[in-house]
Amino acid sequence: MAAAAEQGGEKIPPGKPMSMEQHMLDKGAQMLQSLKPVKQMNQHICTFALYSHDMTRQIETHHFVTRLNQDFLQCAVYDSDDSSARLIGVEYIVSDKIFESLPLDEQKLWHSHAYEIKSGLLVNPRVPEMVVRPELENLAKTYGKFWCTWQTDRGDKLPMGPPVLMMSPQAVNMGMVNPDLIVKRDDKYNISSEALKNARIEIPEPEWINPQADYWKQHGVGFFVDIEATEMKKIVPFP
Amino acid sequence: MEGVNVSTHPEIPGEPTQTSTALLEKATAAIQGFGPVNKIHQHLCAFHFYGHDMTRQVEAHHFCGHQNEEFRQCLIYDRPDDDGRLIGLEYLVSEELFLTLPDEEKRFWHSHEFEVKSGVLFMPGVPGPIQRQDLEKVAKTYGKVFHFWQVDRGDTLPLGIPQVMMALTREGQLYQNLARDVERRYNVSFEKESENRAYMTGPAHGIHPMANGGGRGLQTVLREVECKPVGVDHSAARVFV
């Protein structure tokens, strides 16, 4: 699936292909090391996200999810599901119970998940819908915080700039995902978001979605992170 | 010199995973494809400190995969255990790739030469001669790290905004109690390993002056911005599907 790694003929990232020697070193390390945290990933979720500062920019995302307890999940996020996929960020997912305990300023950075699940945008590729249904009912009540560190959708060949805060699809104009993106995803997995939406009518709506989440809906603002030069608190000289 | 926190591993609020949830996820783990994460082949242990505060230091367990010979992408955990918290990520690039970056961007990347040559960056479980074959390449690379979860200050959840992190660049920066703790747990000696790595060299063109913050500290700041598209009616009633 080399095509996935290229955009307009340019490789992302650029660089020489792996040497035989490096392959051997990798294999050697892999046999000797246990890589436990990575082995704990037990779900692949495909969904969509929007840049909080520019909601016309929307991406298909692939989350590889580890559950740490009934109320908390951590996800490594990639821009595709094949082995050449780029690591584009991290998302954390918390239950509504945990979310309500967060300070107001913190809540502004999070987004709700109910809409993307109910609308069939969020899927677990390869898993029959009924098998994953209980998990979706759980996830529909959660909130997420997603930082994107590599903007491959705008063609960045290397990860540039500060991390960017992402938001989730919502049922209002700015939060709607471009149908072309959805069709492309659906075709790839031979599924229909529309059909899933109908199947998921039974999934209960959360009784309440905290208005601090999806902050742009009420306030029209997104968030940007700047990296500023400053005096470093030091022990000895740096660098 | 003593640092404050040795391997803090804060308890995350919430209930233990229910059996039904665990079983469901066993099924998804068995059925689904994990292509991108199956590429992760390597565990590297190192230390990071905050870009604006060298006194806050964090043990960082990197789980890395190669995109190609010149580029690695790593997930960073606070512990290399089943319940390790995913606290950040790092990208590693060859010197060649680093030099293609605009100067403004170079500031956010740090050099690896000292970390490797001092023995502090190592691959747990891998014999010296084997790890040196890879680390001699790492010594010439640059890395870009963000942490999203400040476990060193005891945060039980990933609060706040991403933090730019830096890596060791000279003797005297790393808290000795943190170093001794890692050496003890992994039965390694940084000093011994450093002797074995004396032959290694850093970037061919020397450490770029714009790397490592361009010599300054770096701090992230959150800013509200009007989100595009502008002028859209935000008073639309919430509509569920």
XYZ file of C-alpha atoms in Angstrom:
480
model
C 0.000 0.000 0.000
C 2.800 2.361 -0.943
C 0.303 4.796 -2.403
C -0.946 5.685 1.048
C 2.470 7.083 1.928
C 2.543 9.466 -0.987
C 0.714 12.652 -1.702
C 1.141 14.184 -5.136
C 4.195 12.030 -5.770
C 6.100 13.311 -2.717
C 6.901 10.907 0.045
C 5.663 11.799 3.516
C 7.973 11.654 5.372
C 10.888 11.877 2.964
C 13.935 9.666 3.565
C 15.823 6.633 2.360
C 14.100 3.270 2.623
C 15.097 1.123 5.581
C 18.309 -0.749 5.124
C 18.539 -4.484 5.595
C 20.771 -3.823 8.564
C 18.152 -1.662 10.247
C 15.494 -4.301 9.630
C 17.703 -6.869 11.349
C 18.371 -4.560 14.292
C 14.659 -3.946 14.661
C 13.844 -7.632 14.547
C 16.542 -8.319 17.100
C 15.243 -5.663 19.472
C 11.705 -6.833 19.022
C 12.623 -10.347 20.109
C 14.407 -9.144 23.225
C 12.031 -6.437 24.392
C 8.522 -6.873 25.682
C 6.827 -3.727 24.294
C 4.029 -4.179 26.837
C 2.186 -0.845 26.657
C 1.830 -1.140 22.898
C 0.457 -4.654 23.169
C -2.363 -3.283 25.320
C -4.002 -1.538 22.409
C -7.145 -3.490 21.800
C -9.382 -1.380 19.572
C -9.111 0.333 16.225
C -11.568 3.186 15.733
C -11.986 5.077 12.481
C -13.695 8.435 12.670
C -13.331 12.067 11.646
C -11.950 15.182 13.301
C -11.893 18.899 12.557
C -9.232 21.504 13.309
C -10.579 23.666 16.142
C -9.184 26.861 14.618
C -10.287 26.014 11.054
C -13.229 23.702 10.818
C -13.104 23.592 7.029
C -10.092 21.304 7.511
C -11.329 17.832 8.318
C -9.508 14.539 8.490
C -10.197 10.842 8.689
C -8.505 9.485 11.798
C -7.446 6.077 12.990
C -7.302 5.627 16.721
C -5.524 2.688 18.324
C -7.048 2.552 21.744
C -5.978 1.299 25.163
C -8.417 1.204 28.023
C -6.856 2.003 31.411
C -10.079 1.685 33.414
C -13.830 1.816 32.866
C -13.707 5.626 32.655
C -10.493 6.312 30.748
C -8.985 5.466 27.366
C -5.812 6.643 25.659
C -5.373 6.601 21.896
C -2.449 6.788 19.478
C -3.881 8.500 16.397
C -2.723 7.800 12.834
C -3.794 9.136 9.450
C -4.534 5.702 7.996
C -4.667 2.083 9.100
C -1.935 0.613 6.983
C 1.568 -0.003 8.227
C 2.943 3.141 6.581
C 0.516 5.349 8.499
C 1.851 8.526 10.082
C 1.476 9.080 13.826
C -0.472 12.349 13.850
C -1.421 12.762 17.478
C -2.875 11.542 20.750
C -6.451 11.522 22.040
C -7.650 10.900 25.567
C -11.224 9.784 26.245
C -12.987 10.132 29.601
C -16.404 9.212 30.954
C -18.949 11.918 31.669
C -18.301 11.354 35.359
C -14.632 12.283 34.995
C -15.436 15.135 32.631
C -17.763 16.781 35.127
C -14.918 16.804 37.671
C -12.614 18.837 35.390
C -12.087 22.587 35.916
C -14.071 24.833 33.522
C -10.984 26.003 31.676
C -9.930 22.431 31.104
C -13.359 21.382 29.826
C -13.057 23.921 26.975
C -10.390 21.781 25.368
C -12.602 18.701 25.117
C -15.257 17.547 22.647
C -18.317 15.281 22.925
C -18.703 11.983 21.053
C -22.456 11.379 20.914
C -23.062 12.842 17.461
C -20.233 11.086 15.636
C -21.394 7.764 17.032
C -25.107 8.255 16.417
C -24.469 9.487 12.885
C -22.433 6.419 11.956
C -19.228 8.380 11.450
C -17.331 6.499 14.139
C -16.756 2.845 13.297
C -14.668 -0.105 14.427
C -13.436 -1.548 11.125
C -13.996 -5.271 10.711
C -16.071 -5.670 13.859
C -19.741 -6.596 13.431
C -21.917 -3.760 14.620
C -23.764 -5.810 17.210
C -20.537 -7.029 18.784
C -19.318 -3.497 19.343
C -22.702 -2.028 20.265
C -22.120 -2.022 24.070
C -18.840 -0.187 23.578
C -20.536 2.406 21.373
C -23.199 2.975 24.006
C -20.432 3.620 26.483
C -18.435 5.852 24.144
C -21.514 7.912 23.247
C -21.392 9.384 26.739
C -17.684 10.199 26.722
C -15.640 13.280 25.979
C -12.325 13.446 24.141
C -9.261 15.666 24.000
C -7.274 15.331 20.793
C -3.954 17.035 20.001
C -2.709 16.749 16.427
C 1.062 17.006 15.993
C 1.459 16.360 12.257
C -0.752 18.056 9.704
C -0.380 15.575 6.849
C -3.707 16.760 5.402
C -2.082 20.011 4.313
C 0.887 18.146 2.900
C 3.441 18.702 5.682
C 6.263 16.309 4.846
C 7.547 16.414 8.411
C 5.709 17.268 11.629
C 5.827 21.065 11.770
C 4.772 23.620 14.312
C 3.006 23.307 17.635
C 0.348 20.698 18.383
C -3.113 21.743 17.286
C -6.375 21.104 19.125
C -8.957 19.067 17.230
C -12.723 18.959 17.581
C -15.342 16.340 16.787
C -18.102 16.338 14.177
C -21.309 17.929 15.432
C -24.805 18.360 14.079
C -24.479 22.030 13.214
C -23.153 23.583 9.996
C -19.531 24.076 10.877
C -19.299 20.674 12.506
C -20.625 18.632 9.606
C -18.135 16.423 7.822
C -17.679 16.884 4.079
C -19.686 14.082 2.426
C -16.805 13.307 0.053
C -14.618 12.322 2.995
C -17.338 10.077 4.338
C -17.939 8.368 0.985
C -14.226 7.756 0.552
C -14.018 6.137 3.993
C -17.189 4.134 3.579
C -16.053 2.776 0.209
C -12.743 1.678 1.641
C -14.415 -0.413 4.317
C -17.459 -1.323 2.293
C -19.808 0.136 4.880
C -22.537 2.742 4.928
C -22.521 5.448 7.590
C -26.122 6.119 6.655
C -27.111 2.521 7.404
C -25.193 2.634 10.672
C -26.985 5.824 11.619
C -30.297 4.026 11.258
C -29.066 1.020 13.188
C -27.877 3.284 15.978
C -31.184 5.045 16.542
C -31.535 2.744 19.534
C -28.354 4.003 21.176
C -29.489 6.272 24.013
C -28.697 9.968 23.766
C -26.687 11.277 26.697
C -29.133 13.045 28.992
C -26.967 16.099 28.915
C -23.848 17.257 27.074
C -21.795 19.740 29.049
C -21.829 23.080 27.171
C -18.159 23.702 27.990
C -17.307 20.883 25.590
C -17.428 21.610 21.845
C -16.645 25.151 22.909
C -16.939 26.569 19.410
C -20.653 25.812 19.258
C -21.597 28.411 21.833
C -18.657 30.753 21.477
C -17.414 30.599 17.902
C -13.805 30.253 19.009
C -11.202 27.610 18.500
C -7.873 27.262 20.245
C -4.343 27.637 19.087
C -1.149 26.730 20.898
C 1.843 29.003 20.392
C 5.394 28.020 21.264
C 7.165 31.032 22.710
C 10.804 31.605 23.540
C 11.340 32.182 27.248
C 13.981 32.018 29.932
C 14.481 28.407 30.919
C 14.658 27.658 34.619
C 18.042 25.954 34.834
C 20.296 23.910 37.054
C 23.374 24.156 34.838
C 23.804 25.880 31.467
C 21.665 24.882 28.472
C 22.226 23.605 25.891
C 21.620 16.917 43.038
C 18.201 15.433 43.791
C 15.074 15.661 41.681
C 11.696 15.482 43.279
C 9.821 12.808 41.440
C 10.958 9.293 40.833
C 8.615 7.402 38.504
C 5.354 8.931 39.696
C 2.538 6.804 38.359
C -0.616 8.582 39.505
C -3.855 6.666 40.005
C -6.381 7.570 37.285
C -9.852 8.332 38.665
C -12.637 5.954 37.666
C -13.909 2.424 38.112
C -11.930 -0.701 37.266
C -12.693 -2.089 33.829
C -15.852 -4.182 33.812
C -15.547 -7.799 32.749
C -17.996 -7.350 29.878
C -15.980 -4.433 28.532
C -12.738 -6.358 28.827
C -14.230 -9.310 26.964
C -15.569 -7.116 24.183
C -12.168 -5.551 23.766
C -10.504 -8.968 23.680
C -12.748 -9.656 20.701
C -11.909 -6.410 18.924
C -8.217 -7.001 19.593
C -8.482 -10.394 17.929
C -10.547 -9.308 14.933
C -9.126 -5.939 13.971
C -5.936 -4.944 12.187
C -3.228 -3.030 14.029
C -0.907 -2.301 11.115
C 0.564 1.011 12.266
C 1.243 -0.173 15.800
C 2.639 -3.509 14.698
C 5.476 -1.472 13.221
C 6.599 -0.458 16.691
C 9.663 -2.581 17.279
C 11.822 -0.814 19.773
C 11.771 0.364 23.386
C 14.094 3.227 24.302
C 14.405 4.665 27.796
C 15.525 8.265 28.245
C 14.775 11.440 30.199
C 13.033 14.611 29.127
C 12.716 17.929 30.873
C 10.239 20.718 30.260
C 11.289 23.222 27.604
C 10.890 26.090 30.064
C 12.025 24.275 33.232
C 15.036 21.999 33.478
C 14.203 21.279 37.126
C 11.201 19.192 36.115
C 12.508 15.936 34.679
C 10.563 12.914 33.478
C 11.604 9.353 32.774
C 10.312 8.669 29.262
C 9.769 5.255 27.728
C 9.724 5.482 23.952
C 8.143 2.849 21.750
C 9.376 3.477 18.257
C 8.753 2.458 14.685
C 10.620 3.410 11.533
C 8.797 5.125 8.702
C 12.030 4.803 6.739
C 15.748 4.769 7.460
C 15.695 8.456 8.407
C 12.455 8.888 10.336
C 11.061 7.263 13.474
C 7.841 7.977 15.307
C 7.529 7.070 18.965
C 4.816 6.789 21.578
C 5.991 7.851 25.026
C 4.792 6.160 28.192
C 5.616 6.876 31.832
C 6.303 3.188 32.445
C 6.931 0.301 30.069
C 4.146 -1.672 31.729
C 0.678 -2.864 30.721
C -0.837 0.165 32.417
C 1.735 2.687 31.218
C 0.207 6.127 30.709
C 0.587 7.463 27.188
C 2.130 10.805 28.114
C 3.501 12.055 24.812
C 5.113 11.365 21.496
C 8.425 11.988 19.735
C 9.590 12.137 16.154
C 13.236 11.381 15.309
C 14.823 12.526 12.061
C 18.218 12.128 10.457
C 20.497 15.129 10.253
C 19.708 15.357 6.523
C 15.991 15.687 7.159
C 16.551 18.085 10.049
C 18.515 20.441 7.832
C 15.531 20.729 5.454
C 13.425 22.307 8.215
C 12.936 26.088 8.333
C 15.024 27.709 11.091
C 11.889 28.627 13.044
C 10.947 24.964 13.188
C 14.457 23.759 14.069
C 14.109 25.406 17.485
C 11.538 22.849 18.572
C 13.891 19.933 17.917
C 16.652 18.685 20.221
C 19.921 16.899 19.553
C 20.544 13.339 20.759
C 24.318 13.227 20.768
C 24.833 13.799 24.482
C 22.004 11.536 25.614
C 23.408 8.670 23.600
C 27.090 9.195 24.359
C 26.434 9.596 28.090
C 24.789 6.178 28.145
C 21.558 7.598 29.584
C 19.503 6.780 26.503
C 19.368 3.011 26.198
C 17.338 0.049 24.988
C 16.233 -2.017 27.990
C 16.905 -5.723 27.563
C 19.157 -5.419 24.532
C 22.840 -6.350 24.864
C 25.296 -3.484 24.521
C 26.925 -4.434 21.217
C 23.522 -4.771 19.508
C 22.018 -1.591 20.856
C 25.128 0.363 19.973
C 24.650 -0.486 16.319
C 21.402 1.414 16.375
C 22.292 4.083 18.906
C 25.296 5.204 16.921
C 22.741 6.291 14.312
C 20.464 7.853 16.921
C 23.409 9.976 18.123
C 23.266 11.862 14.833
C 19.504 12.457 14.865
C 17.275 15.220 16.153
C 14.012 14.744 18.019
C 10.784 16.680 18.545
C 8.874 15.807 21.700
C 5.558 16.877 23.123
C 4.142 15.679 26.401
C 0.395 15.910 27.041
C 0.251 14.542 30.593
C 2.304 16.068 33.390
C 2.724 12.988 35.540
C 5.742 14.499 37.292
C 3.497 16.991 39.091
C 1.091 14.233 40.051
C -1.668 14.942 37.505
C -4.060 11.996 37.564
C -5.435 13.049 34.169
C -3.893 14.658 31.065
C -4.681 18.264 31.973
C -3.678 21.460 30.279
C -1.909 22.097 27.015
C 0.913 20.214 25.297
C 4.411 20.827 26.626
C 7.513 21.095 24.453
C 10.174 18.923 26.031
C 13.933 19.035 25.789
C 16.592 16.366 26.220
C 19.927 16.250 28.038
C 22.666 18.199 26.362
C 25.440 18.251 28.929
C 26.815 16.815 32.155
C 25.118 17.957 35.345
C 21.595 18.387 34.002
C 20.168 14.994 35.002
C 19.153 14.544 38.631
C 21.312 11.824 40.101
C 18.509 10.159 42.048
C 16.522 9.718 38.817
C 19.584 8.287 37.077
C 20.404 5.889 39.923
C 16.804 4.695 40.045
C 16.813 3.720 36.352
C 20.245 2.106 36.632
C 19.063 0.021 39.559
C 15.819 -1.088 37.928
C 17.446 -2.059 34.666
C 20.754 -3.199 36.089
C 22.759 -0.899 33.838
C 25.589 1.555 34.401
C 25.440 4.762 32.399
C 29.096 5.423 33.068
C 30.224 2.017 31.823
C 28.037 2.279 28.769
C 29.317 5.778 28.095
C 32.859 4.417 27.882
C 31.673 1.873 25.335
C 30.086 4.660 23.316
C 33.090 6.963 23.252
C 33.668 6.078 19.600
C 30.312 7.465 18.503
C 29.975 10.820 16.787
C 27.122 13.288 16.608
C 25.733 15.095 13.560
C 28.284 15.474 10.764
C 27.729 19.222 10.656
C 27.832 19.588 14.424
C 24.823 20.356 16.566
C 22.847 23.018 14.757
C 22.719 26.319 16.684
C 18.954 26.635 16.104
C 18.243 23.217 17.679
C 17.550 22.825 21.395
C 15.352 25.893 21.495
C 17.987 27.907 19.682
C 19.594 28.179 23.109
C 16.466 29.551 24.782
C 13.689 27.972 26.770
C 10.408 27.173 25.026
C 6.951 27.426 26.516
C 3.522 26.694 25.073
C 0.718 29.205 25.474
C -2.983 28.783 24.668
C -4.753 31.380 22.586
C -8.404 31.668 21.589
C -8.980 32.300 17.906
C -12.097 32.940 15.938
C -12.723 29.664 14.216
C -13.088 29.457 10.471
C -15.457 29.671 8.755
C -16.258 33.050 10.328
C -19.659 34.655 10.415
C -21.581 31.405 10.755
C -24.668 31.506 12.951
C -23.638 29.918 16.253
C -27.055 30.125 17.809
C -28.318 27.113 15.891
C -30.235 24.897 18.267
C -28.585 21.616 19.195
C -29.996 19.018 16.899
C -29.494 15.345 17.501
C -29.511 12.952 14.620
